[in-house]
PDB file of C-alpha atoms and ligand atoms in Angstrom:
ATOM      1  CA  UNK A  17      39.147   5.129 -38.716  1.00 44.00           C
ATOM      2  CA  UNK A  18      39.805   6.981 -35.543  1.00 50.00           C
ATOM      3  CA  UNK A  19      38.009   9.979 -36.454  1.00 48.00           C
ATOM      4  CA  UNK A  20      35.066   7.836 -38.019  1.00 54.00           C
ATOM      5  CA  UNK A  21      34.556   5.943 -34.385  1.00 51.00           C
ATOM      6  CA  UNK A  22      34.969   9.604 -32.756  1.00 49.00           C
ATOM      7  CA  UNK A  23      31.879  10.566 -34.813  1.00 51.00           C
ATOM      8  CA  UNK A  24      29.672   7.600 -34.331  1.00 49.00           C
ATOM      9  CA  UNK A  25      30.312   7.908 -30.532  1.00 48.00           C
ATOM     10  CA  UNK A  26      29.269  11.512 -30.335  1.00 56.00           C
ATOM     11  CA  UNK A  27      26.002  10.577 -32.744  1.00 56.00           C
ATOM     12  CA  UNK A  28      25.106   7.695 -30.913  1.00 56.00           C
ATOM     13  CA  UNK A  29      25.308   9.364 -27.613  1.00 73.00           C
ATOM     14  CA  UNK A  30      23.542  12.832 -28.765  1.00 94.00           C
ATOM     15  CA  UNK A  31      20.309  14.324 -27.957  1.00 95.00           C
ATOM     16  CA  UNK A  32      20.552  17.750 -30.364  1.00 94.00           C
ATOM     17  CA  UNK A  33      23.675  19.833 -31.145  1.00 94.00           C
ATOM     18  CA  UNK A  34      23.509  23.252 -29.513  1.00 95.00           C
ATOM     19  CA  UNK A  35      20.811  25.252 -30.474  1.00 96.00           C
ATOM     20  CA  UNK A  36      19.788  27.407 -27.214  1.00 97.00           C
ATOM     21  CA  UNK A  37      16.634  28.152 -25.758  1.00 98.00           C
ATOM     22  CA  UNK A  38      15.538  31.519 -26.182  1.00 97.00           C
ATOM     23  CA  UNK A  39      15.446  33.430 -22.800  1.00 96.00           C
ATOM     24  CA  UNK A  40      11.721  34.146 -22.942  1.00 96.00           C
ATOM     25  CA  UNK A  41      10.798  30.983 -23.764  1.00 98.00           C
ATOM     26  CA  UNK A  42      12.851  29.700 -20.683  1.00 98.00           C
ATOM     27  CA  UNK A  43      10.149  31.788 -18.660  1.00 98.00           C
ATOM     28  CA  UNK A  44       7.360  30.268 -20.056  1.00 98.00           C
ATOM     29  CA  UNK A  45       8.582  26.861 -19.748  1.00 98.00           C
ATOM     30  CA  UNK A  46       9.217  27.641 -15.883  1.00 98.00           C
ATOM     31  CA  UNK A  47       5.577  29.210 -15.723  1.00 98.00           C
ATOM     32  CA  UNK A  48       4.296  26.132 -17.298  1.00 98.00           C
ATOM     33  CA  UNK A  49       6.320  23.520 -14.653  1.00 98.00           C
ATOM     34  CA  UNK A  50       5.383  25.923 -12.138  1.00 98.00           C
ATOM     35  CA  UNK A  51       8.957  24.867  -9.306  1.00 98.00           C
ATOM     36  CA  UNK A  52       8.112  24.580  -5.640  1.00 98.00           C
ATOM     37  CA  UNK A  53       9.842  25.458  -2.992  1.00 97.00           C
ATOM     38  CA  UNK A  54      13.021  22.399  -2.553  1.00 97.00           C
ATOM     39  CA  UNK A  55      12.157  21.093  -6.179  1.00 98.00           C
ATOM     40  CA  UNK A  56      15.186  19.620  -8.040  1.00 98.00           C
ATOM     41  CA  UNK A  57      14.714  20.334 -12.022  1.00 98.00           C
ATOM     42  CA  UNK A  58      17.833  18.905 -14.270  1.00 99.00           C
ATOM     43  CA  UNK A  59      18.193  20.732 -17.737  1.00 98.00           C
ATOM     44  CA  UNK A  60      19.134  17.745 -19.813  1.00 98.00           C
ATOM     45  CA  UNK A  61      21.751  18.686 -22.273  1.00 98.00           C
ATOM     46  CA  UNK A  62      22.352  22.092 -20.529  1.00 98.00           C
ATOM     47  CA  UNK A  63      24.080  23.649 -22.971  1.00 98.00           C
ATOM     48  CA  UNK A  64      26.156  26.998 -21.717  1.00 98.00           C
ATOM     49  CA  UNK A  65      23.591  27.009 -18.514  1.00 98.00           C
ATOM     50  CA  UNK A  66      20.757  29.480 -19.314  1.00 98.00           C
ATOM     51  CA  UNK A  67      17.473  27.532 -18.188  1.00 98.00           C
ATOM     52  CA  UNK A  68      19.876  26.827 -14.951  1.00 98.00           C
ATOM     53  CA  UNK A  69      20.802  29.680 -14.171  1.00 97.00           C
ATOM     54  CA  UNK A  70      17.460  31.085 -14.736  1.00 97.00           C
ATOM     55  CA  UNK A  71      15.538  28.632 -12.787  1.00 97.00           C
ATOM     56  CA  UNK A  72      17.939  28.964  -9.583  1.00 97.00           C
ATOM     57  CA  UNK A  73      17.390  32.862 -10.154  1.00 96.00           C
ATOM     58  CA  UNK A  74      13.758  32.918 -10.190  1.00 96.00           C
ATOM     59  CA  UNK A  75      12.756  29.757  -7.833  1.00 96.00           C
ATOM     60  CA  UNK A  76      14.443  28.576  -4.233  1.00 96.00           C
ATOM     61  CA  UNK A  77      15.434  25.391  -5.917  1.00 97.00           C
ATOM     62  CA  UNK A  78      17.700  23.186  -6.718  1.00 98.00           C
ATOM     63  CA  UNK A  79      18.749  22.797 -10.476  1.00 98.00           C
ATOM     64  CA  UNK A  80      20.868  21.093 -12.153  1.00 98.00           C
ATOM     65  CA  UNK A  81      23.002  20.853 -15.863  1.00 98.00           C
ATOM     66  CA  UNK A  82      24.035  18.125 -17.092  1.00 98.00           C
ATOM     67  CA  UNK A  83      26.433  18.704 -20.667  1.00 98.00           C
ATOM     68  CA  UNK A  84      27.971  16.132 -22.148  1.00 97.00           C
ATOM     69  CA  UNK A  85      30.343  18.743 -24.576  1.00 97.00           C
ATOM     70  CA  UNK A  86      33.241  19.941 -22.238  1.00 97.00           C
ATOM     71  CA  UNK A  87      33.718  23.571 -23.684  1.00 97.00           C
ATOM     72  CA  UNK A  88      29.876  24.388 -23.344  1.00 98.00           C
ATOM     73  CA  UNK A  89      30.890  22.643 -19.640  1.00 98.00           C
ATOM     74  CA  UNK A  90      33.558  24.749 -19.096  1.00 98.00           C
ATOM     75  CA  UNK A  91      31.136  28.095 -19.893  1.00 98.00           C
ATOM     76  CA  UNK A  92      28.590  26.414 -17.254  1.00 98.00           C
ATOM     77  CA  UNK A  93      31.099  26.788 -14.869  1.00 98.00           C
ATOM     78  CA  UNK A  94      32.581  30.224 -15.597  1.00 98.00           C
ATOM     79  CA  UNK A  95      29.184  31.686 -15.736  1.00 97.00           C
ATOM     80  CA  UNK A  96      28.255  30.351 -12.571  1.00 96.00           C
ATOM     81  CA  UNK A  97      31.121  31.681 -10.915  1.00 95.00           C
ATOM     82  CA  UNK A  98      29.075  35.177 -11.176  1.00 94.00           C
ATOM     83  CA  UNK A  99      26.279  33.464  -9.693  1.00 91.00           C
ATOM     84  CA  UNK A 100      24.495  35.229  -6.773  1.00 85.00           C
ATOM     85  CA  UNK A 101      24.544  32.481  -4.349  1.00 75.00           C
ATOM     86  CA  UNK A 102      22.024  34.135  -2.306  1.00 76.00           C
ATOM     87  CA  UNK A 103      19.448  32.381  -5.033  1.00 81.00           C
ATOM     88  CA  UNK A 104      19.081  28.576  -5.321  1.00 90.00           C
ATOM     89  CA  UNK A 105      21.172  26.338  -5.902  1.00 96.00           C
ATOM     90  CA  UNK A 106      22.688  25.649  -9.317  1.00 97.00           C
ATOM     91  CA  UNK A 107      24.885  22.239 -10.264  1.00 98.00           C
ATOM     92  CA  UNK A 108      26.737  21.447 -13.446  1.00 98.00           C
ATOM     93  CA  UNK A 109      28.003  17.610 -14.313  1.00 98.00           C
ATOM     94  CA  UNK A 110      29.835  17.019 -17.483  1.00 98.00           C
ATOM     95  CA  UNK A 111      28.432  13.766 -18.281  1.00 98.00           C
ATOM     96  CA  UNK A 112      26.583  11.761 -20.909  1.00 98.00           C
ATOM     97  CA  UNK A 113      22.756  12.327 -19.629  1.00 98.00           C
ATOM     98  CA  UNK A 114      21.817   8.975 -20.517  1.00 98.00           C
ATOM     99  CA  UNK A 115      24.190   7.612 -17.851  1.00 98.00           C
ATOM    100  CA  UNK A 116      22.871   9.669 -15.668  1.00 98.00           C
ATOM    101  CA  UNK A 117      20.565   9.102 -12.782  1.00 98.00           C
ATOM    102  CA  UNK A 118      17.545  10.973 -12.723  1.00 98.00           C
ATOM    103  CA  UNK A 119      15.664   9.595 -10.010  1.00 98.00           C
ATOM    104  CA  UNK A 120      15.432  12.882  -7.664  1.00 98.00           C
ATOM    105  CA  UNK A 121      14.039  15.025 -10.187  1.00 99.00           C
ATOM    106  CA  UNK A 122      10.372  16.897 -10.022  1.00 99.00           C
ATOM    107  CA  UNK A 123      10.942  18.623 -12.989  1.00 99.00           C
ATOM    108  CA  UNK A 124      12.963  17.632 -16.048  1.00 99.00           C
ATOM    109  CA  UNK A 125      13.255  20.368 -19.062  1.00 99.00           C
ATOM    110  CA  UNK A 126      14.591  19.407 -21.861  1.00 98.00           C
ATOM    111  CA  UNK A 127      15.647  20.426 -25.635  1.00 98.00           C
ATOM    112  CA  UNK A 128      15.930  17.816 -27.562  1.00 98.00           C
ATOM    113  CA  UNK A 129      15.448  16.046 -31.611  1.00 98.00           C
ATOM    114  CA  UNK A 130      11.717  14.892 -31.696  1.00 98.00           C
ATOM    115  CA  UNK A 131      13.550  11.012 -32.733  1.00 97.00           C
ATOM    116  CA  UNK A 132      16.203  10.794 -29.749  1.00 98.00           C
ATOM    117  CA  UNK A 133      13.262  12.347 -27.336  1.00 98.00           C
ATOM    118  CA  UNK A 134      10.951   9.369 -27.995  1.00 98.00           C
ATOM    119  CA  UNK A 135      13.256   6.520 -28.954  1.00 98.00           C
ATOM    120  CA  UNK A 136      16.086   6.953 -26.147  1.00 98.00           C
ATOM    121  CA  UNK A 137      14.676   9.333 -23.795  1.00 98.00           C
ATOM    122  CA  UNK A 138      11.187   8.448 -23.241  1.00 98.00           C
ATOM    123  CA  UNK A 139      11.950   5.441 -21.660  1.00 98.00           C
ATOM    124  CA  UNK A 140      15.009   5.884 -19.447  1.00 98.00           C
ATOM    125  CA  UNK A 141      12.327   8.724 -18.461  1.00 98.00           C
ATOM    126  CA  UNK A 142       9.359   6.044 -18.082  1.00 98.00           C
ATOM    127  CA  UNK A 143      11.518   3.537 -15.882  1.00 98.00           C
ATOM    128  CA  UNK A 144      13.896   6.164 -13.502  1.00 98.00           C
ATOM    129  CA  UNK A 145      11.753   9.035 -12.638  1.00 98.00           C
ATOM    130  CA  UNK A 146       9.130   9.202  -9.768  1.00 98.00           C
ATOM    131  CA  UNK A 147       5.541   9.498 -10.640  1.00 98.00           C
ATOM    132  CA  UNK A 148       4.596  13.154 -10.727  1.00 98.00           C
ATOM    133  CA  UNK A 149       7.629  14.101 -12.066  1.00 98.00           C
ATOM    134  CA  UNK A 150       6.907  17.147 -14.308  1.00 99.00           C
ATOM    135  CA  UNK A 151       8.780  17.174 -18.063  1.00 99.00           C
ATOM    136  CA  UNK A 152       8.891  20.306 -20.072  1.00 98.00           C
ATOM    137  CA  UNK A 153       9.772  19.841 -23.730  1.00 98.00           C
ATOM    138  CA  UNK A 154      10.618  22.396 -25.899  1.00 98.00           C
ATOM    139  CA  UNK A 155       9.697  22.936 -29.168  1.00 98.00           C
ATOM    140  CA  UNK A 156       9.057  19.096 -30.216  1.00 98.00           C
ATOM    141  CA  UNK A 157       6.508  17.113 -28.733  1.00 98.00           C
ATOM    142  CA  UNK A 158       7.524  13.593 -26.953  1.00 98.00           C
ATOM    143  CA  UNK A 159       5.724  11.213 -29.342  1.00 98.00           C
ATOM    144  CA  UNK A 160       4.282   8.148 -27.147  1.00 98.00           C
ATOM    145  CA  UNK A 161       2.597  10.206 -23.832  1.00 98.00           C
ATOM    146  CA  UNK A 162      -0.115  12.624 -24.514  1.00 98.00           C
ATOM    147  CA  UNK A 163       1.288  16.308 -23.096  1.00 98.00           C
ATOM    148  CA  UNK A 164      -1.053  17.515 -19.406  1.00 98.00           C
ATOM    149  CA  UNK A 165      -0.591  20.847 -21.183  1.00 98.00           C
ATOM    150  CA  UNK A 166       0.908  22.587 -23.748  1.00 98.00           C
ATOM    151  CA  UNK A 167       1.838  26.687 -24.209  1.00 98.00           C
ATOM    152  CA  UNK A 168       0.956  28.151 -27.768  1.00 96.00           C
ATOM    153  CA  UNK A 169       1.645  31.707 -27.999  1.00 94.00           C
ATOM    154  CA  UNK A 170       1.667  32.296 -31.806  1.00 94.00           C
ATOM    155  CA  UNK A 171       4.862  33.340 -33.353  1.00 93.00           C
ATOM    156  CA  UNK A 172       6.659  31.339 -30.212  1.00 96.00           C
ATOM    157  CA  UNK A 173       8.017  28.137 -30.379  1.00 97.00           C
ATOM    158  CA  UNK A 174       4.976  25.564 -28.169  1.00 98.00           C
ATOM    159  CA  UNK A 175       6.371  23.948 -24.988  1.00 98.00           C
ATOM    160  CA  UNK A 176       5.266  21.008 -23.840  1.00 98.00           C
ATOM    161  CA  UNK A 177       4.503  19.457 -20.155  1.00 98.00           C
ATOM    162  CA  UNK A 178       3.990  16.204 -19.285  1.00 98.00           C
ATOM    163  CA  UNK A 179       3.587  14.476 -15.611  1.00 98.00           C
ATOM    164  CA  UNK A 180       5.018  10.795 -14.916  1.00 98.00           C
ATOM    165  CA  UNK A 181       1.999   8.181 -14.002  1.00 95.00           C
TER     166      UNK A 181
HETATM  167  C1  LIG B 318      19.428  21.899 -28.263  1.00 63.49           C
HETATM  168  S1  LIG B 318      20.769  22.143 -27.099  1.00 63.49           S
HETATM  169  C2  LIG B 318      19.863  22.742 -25.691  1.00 63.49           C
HETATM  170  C3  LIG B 318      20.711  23.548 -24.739  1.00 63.49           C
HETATM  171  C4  LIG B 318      19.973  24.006 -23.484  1.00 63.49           C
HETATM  172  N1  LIG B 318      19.274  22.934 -22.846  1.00 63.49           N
HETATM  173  C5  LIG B 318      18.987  25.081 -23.828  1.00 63.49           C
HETATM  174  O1  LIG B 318      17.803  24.741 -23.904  1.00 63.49           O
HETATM  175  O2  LIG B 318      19.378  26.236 -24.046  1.00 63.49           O
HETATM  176  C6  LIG B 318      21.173  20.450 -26.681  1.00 63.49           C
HETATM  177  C7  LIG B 318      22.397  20.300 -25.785  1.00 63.49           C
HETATM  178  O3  LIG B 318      22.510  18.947 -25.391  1.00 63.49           O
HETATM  179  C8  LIG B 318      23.882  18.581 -25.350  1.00 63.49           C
HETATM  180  N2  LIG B 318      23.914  17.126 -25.464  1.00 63.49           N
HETATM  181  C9  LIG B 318      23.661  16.370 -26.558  1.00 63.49           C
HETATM  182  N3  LIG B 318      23.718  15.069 -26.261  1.00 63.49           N
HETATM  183  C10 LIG B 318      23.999  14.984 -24.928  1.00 63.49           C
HETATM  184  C11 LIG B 318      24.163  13.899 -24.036  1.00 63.49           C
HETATM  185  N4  LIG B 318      24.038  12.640 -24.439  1.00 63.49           N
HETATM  186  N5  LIG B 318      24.445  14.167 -22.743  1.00 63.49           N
HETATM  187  C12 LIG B 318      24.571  15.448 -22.309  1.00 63.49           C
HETATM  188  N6  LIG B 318      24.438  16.521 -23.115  1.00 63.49           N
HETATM  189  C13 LIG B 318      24.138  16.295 -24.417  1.00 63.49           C
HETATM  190  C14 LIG B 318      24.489  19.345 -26.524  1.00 63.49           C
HETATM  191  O4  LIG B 318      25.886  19.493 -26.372  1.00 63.49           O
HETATM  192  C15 LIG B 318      23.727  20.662 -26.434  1.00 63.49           C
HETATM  193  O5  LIG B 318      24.393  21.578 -25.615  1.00 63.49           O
END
């Protein structure tokens, strides 16, 4: 009974079990959402902290993790204790993302199962985030909003953006 209640509550509250983004797609995704300078861009379901890491590396930004799972967490954190500070900023939160607030990001990336991205996601996404927020989905489309662009490279998974009206 326990157990069974655990399970539910994980399902219910899950976006995708781990499954990580390959580095070079992470690039391309960043290419595509193209950070400015003072941007904030949350990685929703962060996983052990590569697009992060990577963004923070690469842009003077702010970004952000947020990882519901406390030992992928707990690998955010370690990992960013090697983290060159000298970069942007980086942020982890161990938290269920859908009760988190959203509402300073310009860029949200995000890894998700095609039926949680459009039933759940799409509209805490539609009612918290400013318009002109940029969202970069990876690998599934987010059924409901028609993508501003989207990055084929053949062989490579596609990676989608889309802008809040
Ligand atoms: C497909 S993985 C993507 C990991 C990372 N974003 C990447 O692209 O490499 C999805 C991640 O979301 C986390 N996750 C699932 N549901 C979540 C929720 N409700 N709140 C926060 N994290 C969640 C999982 O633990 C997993 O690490």
């Amino acid at each position: 009974m326990g157990f069974s209640f655990l399970a539910m509550s994980i399902a219910a509250a899950s976006l995708a079990p781990w499954v990580p983004s390959r580095k070079k797609d992470v690039l391309r995704a960043l290419q595509l959402a193209s950070p400015k300078k003072g941007d904030v861009i949350y990685d929703l379901g962060c996983g052990t902290g590569t697009v992060v890491l990577l963004a923070a590396k690469l842009y003077p930004i702010k970004a952000i993790g947020i990882e519901m799972a406390f030992p992928l967490y707990l690998i955010c954190k370690i990992r960013s204790l090697f983290y060159n500070k000298k970069a942007g900023a980086i942020k982890f939160i161990n938290k269920n993302l859908f009760k988190s607030d959203l509402s300073d990001a310009d860029i949200v990336y995000v890894f998700g199962m095609p039926s949680v991205l459009s039933k759940r996601l799409r509209p805490k996404l539609e009612t918290e985030l400013k318009p002109g927020t940029k969202i970069v989905s990876y690998v599934f489309p987010i059924e409901g909003w028609d993508p501003e662009d989207v990055d084929w490279l053949k062989d490579r998974n596609p990676i989608y953006l889309y802008i809040k009206k």
